[in-house]
Coordinates of C-alpha atoms in Angstrom, one line a residue:
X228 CA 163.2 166.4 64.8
X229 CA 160.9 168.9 65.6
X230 CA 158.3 170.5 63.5
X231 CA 160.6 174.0 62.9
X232 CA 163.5 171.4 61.9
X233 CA 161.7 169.5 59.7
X234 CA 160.3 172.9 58.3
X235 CA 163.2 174.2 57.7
X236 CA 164.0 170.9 56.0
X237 CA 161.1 170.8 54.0
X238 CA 161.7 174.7 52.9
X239 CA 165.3 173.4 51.8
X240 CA 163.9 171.0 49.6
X241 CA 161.3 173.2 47.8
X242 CA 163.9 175.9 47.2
X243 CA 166.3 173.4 45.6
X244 CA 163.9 172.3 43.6
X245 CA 163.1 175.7 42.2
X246 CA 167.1 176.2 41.9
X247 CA 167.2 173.1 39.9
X248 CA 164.4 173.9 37.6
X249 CA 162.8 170.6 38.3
X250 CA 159.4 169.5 37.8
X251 CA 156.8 170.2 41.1
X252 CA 156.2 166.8 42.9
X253 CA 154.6 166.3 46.2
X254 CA 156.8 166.4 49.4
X255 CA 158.3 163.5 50.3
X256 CA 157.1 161.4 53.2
X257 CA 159.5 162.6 55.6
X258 CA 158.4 166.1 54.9
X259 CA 154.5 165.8 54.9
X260 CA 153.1 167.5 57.3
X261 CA 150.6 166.1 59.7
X262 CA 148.2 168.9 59.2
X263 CA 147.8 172.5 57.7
X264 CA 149.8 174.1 60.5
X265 CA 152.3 172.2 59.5
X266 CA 152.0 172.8 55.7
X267 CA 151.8 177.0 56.4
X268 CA 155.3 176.5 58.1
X269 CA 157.1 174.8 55.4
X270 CA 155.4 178.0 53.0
X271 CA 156.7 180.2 55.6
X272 CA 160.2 179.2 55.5
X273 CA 160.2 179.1 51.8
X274 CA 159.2 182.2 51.6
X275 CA 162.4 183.6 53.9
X276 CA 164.4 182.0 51.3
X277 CA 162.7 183.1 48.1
X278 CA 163.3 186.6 49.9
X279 CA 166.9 185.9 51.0
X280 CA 167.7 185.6 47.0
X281 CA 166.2 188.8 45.7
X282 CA 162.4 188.0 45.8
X283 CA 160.4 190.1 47.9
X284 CA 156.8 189.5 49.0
X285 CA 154.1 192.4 47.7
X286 CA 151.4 190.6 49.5
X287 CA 149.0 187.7 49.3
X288 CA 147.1 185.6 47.6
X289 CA 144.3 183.2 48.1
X290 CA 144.2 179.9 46.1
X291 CA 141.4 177.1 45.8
X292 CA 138.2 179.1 45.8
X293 CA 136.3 176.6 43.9
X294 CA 135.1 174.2 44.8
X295 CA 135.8 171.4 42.3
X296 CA 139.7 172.3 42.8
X297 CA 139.0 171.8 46.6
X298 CA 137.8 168.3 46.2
X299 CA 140.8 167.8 43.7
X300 CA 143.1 168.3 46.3
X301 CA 141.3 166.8 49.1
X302 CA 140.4 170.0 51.3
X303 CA 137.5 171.6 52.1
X304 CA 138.4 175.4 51.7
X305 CA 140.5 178.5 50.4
X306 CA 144.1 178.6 51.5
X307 CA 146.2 181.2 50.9
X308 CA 150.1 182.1 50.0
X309 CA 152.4 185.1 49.5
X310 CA 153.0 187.2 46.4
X311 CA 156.5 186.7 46.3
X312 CA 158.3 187.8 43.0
X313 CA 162.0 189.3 42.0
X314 CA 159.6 192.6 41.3
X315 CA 155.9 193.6 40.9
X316 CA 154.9 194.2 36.8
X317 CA 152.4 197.5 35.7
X318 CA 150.8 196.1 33.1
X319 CA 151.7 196.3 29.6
X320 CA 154.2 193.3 31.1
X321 CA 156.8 191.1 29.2
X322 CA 157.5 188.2 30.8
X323 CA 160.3 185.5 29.7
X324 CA 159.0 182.0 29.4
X325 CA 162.5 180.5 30.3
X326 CA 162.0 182.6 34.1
X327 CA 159.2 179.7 34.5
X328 CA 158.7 176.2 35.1
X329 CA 155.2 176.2 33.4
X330 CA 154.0 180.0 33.2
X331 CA 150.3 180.4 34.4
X332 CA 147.6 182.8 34.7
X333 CA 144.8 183.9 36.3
X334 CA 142.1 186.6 35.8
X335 CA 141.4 188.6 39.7
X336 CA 140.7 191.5 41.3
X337 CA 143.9 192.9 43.4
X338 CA 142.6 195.0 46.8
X339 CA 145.3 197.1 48.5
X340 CA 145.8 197.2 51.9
X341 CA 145.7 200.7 54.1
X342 CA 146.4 199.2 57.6
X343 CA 147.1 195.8 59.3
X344 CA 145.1 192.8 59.7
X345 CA 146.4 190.8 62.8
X346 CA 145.0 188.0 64.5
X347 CA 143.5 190.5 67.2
X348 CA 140.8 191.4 64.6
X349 CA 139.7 187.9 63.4
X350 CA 136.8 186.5 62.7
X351 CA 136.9 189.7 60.6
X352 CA 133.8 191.7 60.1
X353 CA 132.5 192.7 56.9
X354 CA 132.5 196.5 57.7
X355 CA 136.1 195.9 59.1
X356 CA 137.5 194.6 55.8
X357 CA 135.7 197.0 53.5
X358 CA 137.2 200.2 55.2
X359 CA 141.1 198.3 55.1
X360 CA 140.8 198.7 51.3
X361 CA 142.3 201.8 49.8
X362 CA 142.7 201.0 46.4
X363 CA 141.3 198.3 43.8
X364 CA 142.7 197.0 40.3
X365 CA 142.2 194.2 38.0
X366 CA 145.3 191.7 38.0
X367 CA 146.9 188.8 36.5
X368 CA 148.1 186.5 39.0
X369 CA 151.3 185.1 37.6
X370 CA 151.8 181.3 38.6
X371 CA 154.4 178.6 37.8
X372 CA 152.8 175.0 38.4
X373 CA 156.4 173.4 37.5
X374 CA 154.6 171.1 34.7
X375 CA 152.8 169.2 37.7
X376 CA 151.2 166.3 37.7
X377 CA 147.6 166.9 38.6
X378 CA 146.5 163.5 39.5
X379 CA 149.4 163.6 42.1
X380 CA 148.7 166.9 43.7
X381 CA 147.5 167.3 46.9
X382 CA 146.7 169.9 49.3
X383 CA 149.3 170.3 51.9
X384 CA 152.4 170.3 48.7
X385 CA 150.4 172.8 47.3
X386 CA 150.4 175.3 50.4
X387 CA 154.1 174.4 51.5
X388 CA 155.4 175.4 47.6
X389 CA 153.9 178.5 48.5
X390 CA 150.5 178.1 46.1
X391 CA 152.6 178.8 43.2
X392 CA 152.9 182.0 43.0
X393 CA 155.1 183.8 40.8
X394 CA 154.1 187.4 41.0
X395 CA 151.4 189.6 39.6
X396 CA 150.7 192.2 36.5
X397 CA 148.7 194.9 37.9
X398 CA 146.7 196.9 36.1
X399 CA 145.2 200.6 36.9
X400 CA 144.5 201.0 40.5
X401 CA 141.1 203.0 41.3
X402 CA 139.7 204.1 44.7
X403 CA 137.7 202.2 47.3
X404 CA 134.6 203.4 45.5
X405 CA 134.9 200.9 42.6
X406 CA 134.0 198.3 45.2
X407 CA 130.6 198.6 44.9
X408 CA 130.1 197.4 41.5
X409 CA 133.0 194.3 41.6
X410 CA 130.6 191.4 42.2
X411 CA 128.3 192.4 39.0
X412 CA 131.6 193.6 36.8
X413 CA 132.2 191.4 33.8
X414 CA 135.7 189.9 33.1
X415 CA 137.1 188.9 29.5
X416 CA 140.3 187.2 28.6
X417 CA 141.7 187.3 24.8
X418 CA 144.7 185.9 23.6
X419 CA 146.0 186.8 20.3
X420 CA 143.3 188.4 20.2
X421 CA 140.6 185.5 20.6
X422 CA 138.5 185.1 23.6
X423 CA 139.8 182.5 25.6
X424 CA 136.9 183.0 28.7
X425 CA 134.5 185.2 30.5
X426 CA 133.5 185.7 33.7
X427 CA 131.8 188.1 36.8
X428 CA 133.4 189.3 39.9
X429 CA 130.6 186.8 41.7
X430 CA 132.1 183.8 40.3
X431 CA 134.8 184.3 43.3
X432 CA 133.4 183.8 46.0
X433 CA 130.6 185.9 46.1
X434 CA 133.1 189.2 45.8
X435 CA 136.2 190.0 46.1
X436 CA 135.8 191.6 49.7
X437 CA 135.1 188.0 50.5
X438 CA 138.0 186.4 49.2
X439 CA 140.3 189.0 51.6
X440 CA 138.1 188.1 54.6
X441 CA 138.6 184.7 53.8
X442 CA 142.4 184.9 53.6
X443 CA 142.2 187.3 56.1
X444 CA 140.9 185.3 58.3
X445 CA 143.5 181.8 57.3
X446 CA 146.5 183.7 57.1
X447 CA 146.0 185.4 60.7
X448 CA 144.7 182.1 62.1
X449 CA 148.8 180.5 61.1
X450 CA 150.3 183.9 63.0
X451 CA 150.6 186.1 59.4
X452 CA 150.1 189.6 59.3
X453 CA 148.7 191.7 56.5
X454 CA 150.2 194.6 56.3
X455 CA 149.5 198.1 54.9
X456 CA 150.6 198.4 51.4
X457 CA 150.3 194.7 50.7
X458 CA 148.0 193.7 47.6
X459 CA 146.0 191.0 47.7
X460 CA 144.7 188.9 44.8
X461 CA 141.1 188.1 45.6
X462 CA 140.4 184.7 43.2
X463 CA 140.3 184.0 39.5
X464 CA 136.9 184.4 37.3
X465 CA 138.3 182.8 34.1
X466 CA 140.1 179.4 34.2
X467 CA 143.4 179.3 34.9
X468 CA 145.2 179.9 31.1
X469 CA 148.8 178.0 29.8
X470 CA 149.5 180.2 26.9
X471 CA 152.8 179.7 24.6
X472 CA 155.7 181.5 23.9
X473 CA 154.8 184.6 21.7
X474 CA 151.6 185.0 22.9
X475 CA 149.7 188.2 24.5
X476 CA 147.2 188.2 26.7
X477 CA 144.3 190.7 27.7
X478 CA 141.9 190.7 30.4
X479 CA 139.4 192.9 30.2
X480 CA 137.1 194.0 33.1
X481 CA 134.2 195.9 32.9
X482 CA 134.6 198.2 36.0
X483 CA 138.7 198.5 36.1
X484 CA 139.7 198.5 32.7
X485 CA 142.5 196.8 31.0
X486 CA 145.6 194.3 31.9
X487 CA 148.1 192.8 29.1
X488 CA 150.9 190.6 29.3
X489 CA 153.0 189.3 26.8
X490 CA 155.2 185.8 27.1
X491 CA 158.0 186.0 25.1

């Protein structure tokens, strides 16, 4: 077979899983591919079919920024996936438990796109990256880690089931001038009511500029574009949380105000 076939193959799988509601496990041998390439074209296939059945993709995300996950995995750096999600959610947001194999989140600043990013711009520059940014908002990143088995997860699974994602709740978008103050900004997570973690805009990567030159720079590198419009979610500063049905969540950050989601 070639690599498109097996893919496509591979893609098949995932989705049926999904279908299914079964628990994440890694591909199976006959799937695996030989390296990252390979991995990003199982996502991408996945992706067309998660769109095919009434999820559309609202941009991108960038997974494994620390460096302890990296060496759980076995890699040695960020990879990214796709926001793909039956809709994006304005924060407050309800979210239904059942629509989930194991409903996670994560604490991040989203950036907003205002033109492409194409593999005729990479290595990105700094400056380049800074002025595609038109607008800025704190975010949950909504994932669903299927009750995985961490011991068993690997690297190359993890990209090809698309990095888990499972949407976003966005909160208040602001202008390009927030993005000054992001990498000192302060991030706090309550739920119920009781902190649950802190964290500063540093703690990913440096800043969040960093983590979309970084993604920036994978995504274009497997023939992706960004496009204008698209959000992406820059990194987590708070551990990634596993809260129960019932609970609400709020994340608090310092310079863009306010995000809540309930899971009911």
């Amino acid at each position: 077979m070639t690599t498109t076939e097996i893919a496509d193959q591979a893609a098949t799988w995932l989705d049926n899983q999904h279908l299914e509601g079964a628990a994440f496990e890694p591909l199976p041998d006959r799937f695996r591919p030989a390296d990252l390439a390979g991995a990003y074209r199982i996502q991408q296939a996945l992706v067309a079919r998660l769109r095919q059945r009434g999820r559309p993709s609202f941009g991108w995300k960038i997974a494994l920024t620390a460096t302890t996950m990296q060496q759980m995995v076995g890699i040695d750096r960020p990879v990214g996936g796709m926001i793909a999600a039956p809709q994006l959610h304005d924060s407050p947001a309800d979210l239904p438990a059942a629509d989930y194999g194991r409903i996670c989140f994560e604490c991040e600043v989203a950036l907003r796109l205002n033109r492409d990013l194409t593999q005729r711009g990479a290595p990105f520059l700094d400056e380049a990256i800074r002025d595609s940014v038109d607008g800025v908002a704190a975010a949950f990143e909504v994932a669903d880690d299927r009750n995985a088995d961490y011991s068993r997860l690997d690297a190359f699974s993890l990209i090809a089931d698309n990095a888990w994602n499972a949407g976003m709740v966005l909160g208040e978008v602001h202008g390009p001038e927030t993005l000054d103050g992001l990498a000192d900004a302060t991030a706090l997570l309550e739920i119920d009511g009781a902190e649950a973690g802190r964290g500063v805009g540093r703690d990913a990567l440096g800043h969040p500029l960093q983590g979309l030159r970084v993604l920036a720079d994978e995504m274009t590198a497997q023939g992706c574009v960004l496009r204008a419009g698209d959000w992406v979610l820059t990194g987590t500063v708070i551990r990634t949380q596993f809260p129960s049905v019932g609970q609400t969540l709020v994340y608090r950050h310092s310079l863009l105000g306010e995000v809540r989601a309930t899971v009911n």
